[in-house]
Short mmCIF file of C-alpha atoms in Angstrom, two decimals:
data_model
loop_
_atom_site.label_atom_id
_atom_site.label_comp_id
_atom_site.label_asym_id
_atom_site.label_seq_id
_atom_site.Cartn_x
_atom_site.Cartn_y
_atom_site.Cartn_z
CA MET A 21 0.02 0.18 0.07
CA LYS A 22 2.77 2.32 0.92
CA ARG A 23 3.99 2.13 -2.46
CA PHE A 24 1.00 3.18 -4.32
CA LEU A 25 0.18 6.18 -1.90
CA ILE A 26 3.94 7.53 -2.71
CA HIS A 27 3.30 6.72 -6.34
CA SER A 28 -0.06 8.54 -6.49
CA VAL A 29 1.75 11.79 -5.03
CA PHE A 30 4.06 11.90 -8.11
CA ILE A 31 1.06 11.06 -10.55
CA PHE A 32 -0.72 13.96 -8.90
CA ILE A 33 1.77 16.42 -9.59
CA SER A 34 2.22 15.35 -13.11
CA ILE A 35 -1.44 15.94 -13.76
CA ALA A 36 -1.70 19.27 -11.70
CA SER A 37 0.86 20.73 -14.12
CA PHE A 38 -1.78 21.00 -16.87
CA SER A 39 -3.21 24.05 -15.12
CA GLN A 40 0.00 26.03 -16.18
CA SER A 41 -0.60 28.91 -18.67
CA LYS A 42 0.60 28.37 -22.06
CA ILE A 43 0.45 24.85 -21.03
CA ASN A 44 1.67 23.12 -24.34
CA LEU A 45 4.69 25.39 -24.53
CA PHE A 46 5.29 24.67 -20.98
CA LEU A 47 5.60 20.99 -21.22
CA LYS A 48 7.39 20.66 -24.18
CA PRO A 49 10.77 19.51 -23.31
CA SER A 50 13.90 21.81 -23.60
CA ASP A 51 16.24 20.73 -26.54
CA THR A 52 19.10 22.01 -24.23
CA LEU A 53 19.69 22.30 -20.51
CA HIS A 54 17.16 24.66 -18.66
CA PRO A 55 19.02 25.33 -15.34
CA THR A 56 15.47 26.99 -13.87
CA ARG A 57 13.47 23.97 -15.22
CA ARG A 58 16.09 21.35 -13.71
CA ASN A 59 16.49 23.10 -10.33
CA ALA A 60 12.44 23.24 -10.09
CA VAL A 61 12.36 19.48 -10.61
CA ILE A 62 15.38 18.81 -7.99
CA ILE A 63 13.42 21.09 -5.52
CA ALA A 64 10.02 19.45 -6.07
CA GLU A 65 11.32 16.14 -6.15
CA ALA A 66 13.21 16.54 -2.92
CA SER A 67 10.25 18.04 -1.17
CA LEU A 68 7.84 15.85 -2.24
CA ALA A 69 10.27 12.67 -0.97
CA THR A 70 10.67 14.60 2.31
CA LEU A 71 6.83 15.07 2.56
CA SER A 72 6.06 11.59 1.71
CA LEU A 73 8.71 10.12 4.29
CA VAL A 74 7.37 12.33 7.10
CA ALA A 75 3.90 11.39 6.26
CA LEU A 76 4.73 7.98 6.26
CA ASP A 77 6.34 8.06 9.59
CA GLN A 78 3.57 9.97 11.39
CA LEU A 79 0.20 8.45 9.38
CA TRP A 80 1.47 4.85 8.74
CA TYR A 81 4.65 3.82 10.94
CA LYS A 82 3.59 5.67 14.12
CA ASP A 83 0.56 3.08 14.69
CA TYR A 84 3.10 0.34 15.10
CA PRO A 85 5.66 -0.36 17.90
CA ARG A 86 9.47 0.40 16.68
CA SER A 87 12.13 -1.98 16.95
CA LYS A 88 15.76 -2.44 16.60
CA PHE A 89 16.59 -2.51 12.77
CA HIS A 90 16.15 -5.88 11.44
CA THR A 91 15.35 -7.83 8.43
CA ILE A 92 12.82 -10.50 7.08
CA ASN A 93 12.64 -13.01 4.54
CA ASP A 94 9.29 -12.74 2.94
CA ASN A 95 9.91 -13.90 -0.24
CA ASN A 96 7.55 -16.38 -0.10
CA GLU A 97 4.60 -14.20 0.86
CA TRP A 98 1.64 -13.36 -1.59
CA LEU A 99 2.99 -15.81 -4.19
CA GLN A 100 5.37 -13.07 -5.01
CA VAL A 101 2.60 -10.44 -6.40
CA ASP A 102 4.17 -7.79 -3.65
CA LYS A 103 7.44 -8.30 -5.31
CA PHE A 104 5.84 -7.50 -8.80
CA GLY A 105 4.63 -4.32 -7.15
CA HIS A 106 7.55 -3.26 -5.99
CA ALA A 107 9.44 -3.68 -9.44
CA TYR A 108 6.43 -1.85 -11.22
CA SER A 109 6.55 1.01 -8.55
CA SER A 110 10.49 1.28 -9.00
CA TYR A 111 9.97 1.29 -12.82
CA GLN A 112 7.08 3.83 -13.15
CA LEU A 113 8.78 6.04 -10.60
CA GLY A 114 12.31 5.82 -12.35
CA LYS A 115 10.49 6.60 -15.60
CA PHE A 116 8.81 9.80 -13.95
CA GLY A 117 12.19 10.77 -12.71
CA ALA A 118 14.00 10.32 -16.09
CA HIS A 119 11.03 12.14 -18.15
CA ALA A 120 11.21 15.20 -15.62
CA LEU A 121 14.85 15.86 -16.25
CA ASN A 122 14.20 15.37 -20.03
CA TRP A 123 11.88 18.12 -19.86
CA SER A 124 14.49 20.25 -18.02
CA GLY A 125 16.85 19.51 -21.04
CA VAL A 126 19.51 17.08 -18.68
CA SER A 127 21.85 15.35 -20.68
CA GLU A 128 20.73 11.36 -21.49
CA LYS A 129 23.51 10.17 -19.14
CA ASN A 130 22.38 12.20 -16.18
CA GLN A 131 18.74 11.42 -16.85
CA LEU A 132 19.59 7.56 -16.40
CA ILE A 133 21.91 8.47 -13.06
CA TYR A 134 19.78 10.79 -11.40
CA GLY A 135 16.28 10.30 -12.74
CA ALA A 136 15.78 6.67 -13.51
CA THR A 137 17.09 5.79 -10.01
CA LEU A 138 14.53 7.70 -8.29
CA GLY A 139 12.24 4.74 -7.62
CA PHE A 140 15.12 2.50 -6.62
CA VAL A 141 16.81 5.18 -4.23
CA PHE A 142 13.51 6.53 -2.49
CA LEU A 143 11.80 2.78 -2.12
CA GLY A 144 15.13 1.67 -0.55
CA VAL A 145 14.48 4.52 2.34
CA VAL A 146 10.85 3.47 2.66
CA GLU A 147 12.78 -0.32 3.06
CA VAL A 148 14.84 1.46 5.70
CA PHE A 149 11.82 2.68 7.39
CA ASP A 150 10.33 -0.90 7.45
CA GLY A 151 13.50 -2.17 9.27
CA PHE A 152 12.72 -0.22 12.02
CA SER A 153 9.29 -1.17 12.35
CA GLU A 154 8.20 -4.12 14.56
CA GLU A 155 5.55 -5.16 12.25
CA TRP A 156 7.67 -5.45 9.09
CA GLY A 157 11.48 -5.48 8.53
CA PHE A 158 13.93 -4.77 5.90
CA SER A 159 13.56 -7.03 2.88
CA TRP A 160 16.18 -7.98 0.67
CA GLY A 161 13.70 -9.48 -1.45
CA ASP A 162 11.78 -6.09 -1.70
CA ILE A 163 15.44 -4.57 -2.59
CA GLY A 164 15.98 -7.00 -5.48
CA ALA A 165 12.51 -6.41 -6.83
CA ASN A 166 13.46 -2.28 -6.91
CA ALA A 167 16.27 -2.96 -8.52
CA LEU A 168 14.81 -5.24 -11.25
CA GLY A 169 12.26 -2.38 -12.05
CA THR A 170 15.19 0.42 -12.09
CA GLY A 171 17.14 -2.11 -14.31
CA LEU A 172 14.42 -2.83 -16.65
CA TYR A 173 14.00 0.94 -17.32
CA VAL A 174 17.84 1.90 -17.63
CA GLY A 175 18.70 -1.57 -19.65
CA GLN A 176 16.67 -0.74 -22.00
CA GLU A 177 17.43 2.86 -22.44
CA LEU A 178 21.13 1.64 -22.55
CA LEU A 179 20.33 -0.85 -25.16
CA TRP A 180 17.69 0.44 -27.45
CA ASN A 181 17.06 4.18 -26.40
CA GLU A 182 13.82 3.50 -26.02
CA GLN A 183 11.41 1.44 -23.77
CA ARG A 184 10.25 -1.59 -25.90
CA ILE A 185 8.89 -3.26 -22.79
CA ILE A 186 6.59 -1.62 -20.26
CA MET A 187 5.73 -2.61 -16.79
CA LYS A 188 1.76 -1.69 -16.69
CA TYR A 189 -0.72 -2.55 -14.00
CA SER A 190 -4.57 -3.70 -13.93
CA PHE A 191 -7.06 -4.38 -11.09
CA HIS A 192 -10.23 -5.86 -10.62
CA GLN A 193 -12.14 -6.35 -7.30
CA THR A 194 -12.43 -9.88 -5.75
CA HIS A 195 -14.41 -11.56 -2.90
CA TYR A 196 -11.35 -12.52 -0.91
CA ALA A 197 -11.43 -8.91 0.64
CA GLN A 198 -14.89 -9.63 2.07
CA GLN A 199 -13.06 -12.55 4.00
CA SER A 200 -10.17 -10.27 5.39
CA SER A 201 -11.06 -6.79 4.94
CA ASP A 202 -8.38 -5.37 7.66
CA VAL A 203 -5.80 -6.96 5.58
CA LEU A 204 -7.39 -6.65 1.90
CA GLY A 205 -9.14 -3.50 2.31
CA ASN A 206 -12.64 -2.62 2.57
CA GLY A 207 -13.87 -0.56 -0.61
CA LEU A 208 -12.74 -0.11 -4.14
CA SER A 209 -10.21 2.66 -2.93
CA GLN A 210 -8.60 0.36 -0.27
CA GLU A 211 -8.69 -2.94 -2.24
CA PHE A 212 -7.19 -1.19 -5.39
CA LEU A 213 -3.93 -0.78 -3.27
CA LYS A 214 -4.30 -3.84 -0.83
CA ASP A 215 -5.85 -6.55 -2.27
CA TYR A 216 -3.10 -8.71 -4.10
CA ASN A 217 -6.03 -10.96 -5.24
CA GLY A 218 -7.21 -8.23 -7.95
CA GLN A 219 -3.41 -6.85 -8.89
CA THR A 220 -2.27 -8.07 -12.27
CA TYR A 221 1.30 -6.96 -13.27
CA TRP A 222 2.02 -6.72 -17.07
CA LEU A 223 5.03 -6.59 -19.20
CA SER A 224 3.56 -5.12 -22.37
CA VAL A 225 5.90 -5.63 -25.18
CA ASN A 226 5.92 -3.30 -28.58
CA LEU A 227 6.05 -5.23 -31.67
CA HIS A 228 6.98 -2.59 -34.07
CA SER A 229 10.08 -1.58 -32.07
CA PHE A 230 11.30 -4.82 -32.88
CA PHE A 231 10.26 -5.05 -36.26
CA LYS A 232 10.91 -1.59 -37.56
CA ASN A 233 10.25 -2.33 -41.07
CA SER A 234 6.91 -4.14 -40.88
CA LYS A 235 3.46 -2.52 -41.09
CA ILE A 236 2.50 -3.61 -37.65
CA PRO A 237 0.67 -0.23 -35.77
CA LYS A 238 3.41 1.36 -34.03
CA TRP A 239 0.66 1.50 -30.98
CA LEU A 240 0.16 -2.22 -30.76
CA ASN A 241 1.62 -3.99 -28.02
CA LEU A 242 1.36 -8.00 -26.64
CA ALA A 243 1.06 -8.02 -22.68
CA PHE A 244 2.26 -11.04 -20.53
CA GLY A 245 0.71 -10.68 -16.95
CA TYR A 246 0.83 -12.24 -13.86
CA GLY A 247 -1.54 -12.47 -10.69
CA ALA A 248 -2.47 -14.72 -7.90
CA GLU A 249 -5.81 -15.69 -6.11
CA GLY A 250 -6.99 -17.61 -3.02
CA MET A 251 -4.85 -14.88 -0.46
CA VAL A 252 -6.42 -13.52 2.59
CA SER A 253 -3.17 -13.00 4.52
CA ASP A 254 0.50 -12.79 3.74
CA SER A 255 1.06 -16.52 4.27
CA SER A 256 0.50 -19.14 1.39
CA ASP A 257 -0.15 -21.72 3.76
CA THR A 258 -3.91 -23.17 4.30
CA VAL A 259 -2.97 -24.63 7.62
CA THR A 260 -1.62 -21.46 9.12
CA ASN A 261 -4.33 -19.18 7.28
CA PRO A 262 -7.73 -20.52 8.41
CA PHE A 263 -9.55 -17.97 6.54
CA HIS A 264 -8.27 -19.61 3.01
CA VAL A 265 -11.34 -20.91 1.08
CA ASP A 266 -9.34 -21.67 -1.90
CA GLU A 267 -5.73 -22.95 -2.20
CA PRO A 268 -3.77 -19.88 -3.27
CA TYR A 269 -2.72 -20.59 -7.09
CA ARG A 270 -0.80 -18.40 -9.55
CA GLN A 271 -2.43 -16.93 -12.87
CA PHE A 272 -0.57 -15.94 -16.05
CA TYR A 273 -2.09 -13.95 -18.77
CA PHE A 274 -1.75 -13.20 -22.45
CA SER A 275 -3.39 -10.36 -23.83
CA LEU A 276 -3.23 -7.07 -26.23
CA ASP A 277 -2.28 -3.90 -25.36
CA ILE A 278 -1.69 -0.11 -26.56
CA ASP A 279 1.32 1.50 -25.83
CA LEU A 280 -0.26 5.21 -25.47
CA SER A 281 3.16 7.04 -25.79
CA ARG A 282 3.33 5.87 -29.39
CA ILE A 283 0.15 7.50 -30.69
CA GLN A 284 1.30 10.24 -32.76
CA THR A 285 0.40 13.84 -31.67
CA ASN A 286 2.09 17.26 -31.83
CA SER A 287 0.14 18.24 -28.41
CA HIS A 288 2.52 17.89 -25.47
CA VAL A 289 -0.86 17.87 -23.24
CA LEU A 290 -1.81 14.65 -24.87
CA ARG A 291 1.84 13.60 -24.54
CA THR A 292 1.70 14.04 -20.79
CA LEU A 293 -1.47 12.54 -20.54
CA PHE A 294 -0.84 9.35 -22.52
CA ASP A 295 2.52 9.14 -20.76
CA VAL A 296 0.58 9.36 -17.02
CA PHE A 297 -2.14 6.80 -18.25
CA ASN A 298 0.16 4.28 -20.10
CA MET A 299 1.12 2.85 -16.73
CA ILE A 300 -2.44 1.34 -16.64
CA LYS A 301 -2.87 -1.85 -18.91
CA VAL A 302 -5.74 -1.11 -21.34
CA PRO A 303 -8.59 -3.65 -21.01
CA PHE A 304 -8.76 -6.09 -23.82
CA PRO A 305 -9.84 -9.80 -24.12
CA ALA A 306 -7.30 -11.90 -22.20
CA VAL A 307 -6.45 -15.93 -21.89
CA GLU A 308 -5.64 -16.98 -18.42
CA PHE A 309 -3.41 -19.81 -17.74
CA THR A 310 -3.63 -21.49 -14.46
CA ASP A 311 -2.97 -24.91 -12.81
CA LYS A 312 -6.41 -25.10 -11.28
CA ASN A 313 -8.50 -24.06 -13.86
CA GLY A 314 -6.51 -24.70 -16.93
CA ILE A 315 -7.07 -22.14 -19.60
CA THR A 316 -9.84 -19.38 -19.09
CA LEU A 317 -11.17 -17.03 -21.66
CA HIS A 318 -11.72 -13.46 -20.54
CA GLY A 319 -14.03 -11.21 -22.87
CA ILE A 320 -12.62 -8.03 -21.39
CA TYR A 321 -10.10 -8.44 -18.52
CA PHE A 322 -9.22 -5.49 -16.15
#
């Protein structure tokens, strides 16, 4: 939940900038270094990071006992859906950081060093906070997932100078939250963040980027998703978790998607909007593969 709350703050700032006068010109990335913009980005990100950490400390961690710094091994919890969430958040925050510096005219090298690492650094600090909380603990698994998310963004920029494979997210409500609302949330606004049963994480692959000379639409993607169901606590053991009605099981998905960032437009307002909403998988028919149910077809999958 924490990482999504943090992520939402950055999304809000992106959307709020649309109210600026001469908005299209304002949103156009600078061709050369623009010190005023660069300084504004640094101050804004530092301020947001500080405020977010203070808010987490006061609104989240204060409700739980403090402890000495300790580590935990939570790699087997939630069938690793939470680890995909860490990778997704790190990827998207890094993407935001790089794009913000690109808007400022910062060199590509510095975009990757100081922008694309935003998610890894910030989520790493949050992980340290967990290390001093008796409820949780510092997780090397979470750190590894954060590194994978950042690495996916940076690696593609170094290899291809573009994002051919995008991490995306989708969500649908499930009945499991009714069995354990204190853990999985009560109502859509909470379940969206807390119910891992309804979360699906996607690798959305742009086809045209791999076949430059083809007639494949530039915006058409193939998407490969991962999720899980049957979980009402962080334990996957039905013996220790009496709430379970179903044995937890993994879900794999195949679907189509749209890379909104590749839709041609001269409007920087639309480009910014497309970039923001490109974090979410576009609903499409999907094929689900599980050991429990075999192959399931979904007319529209969220």
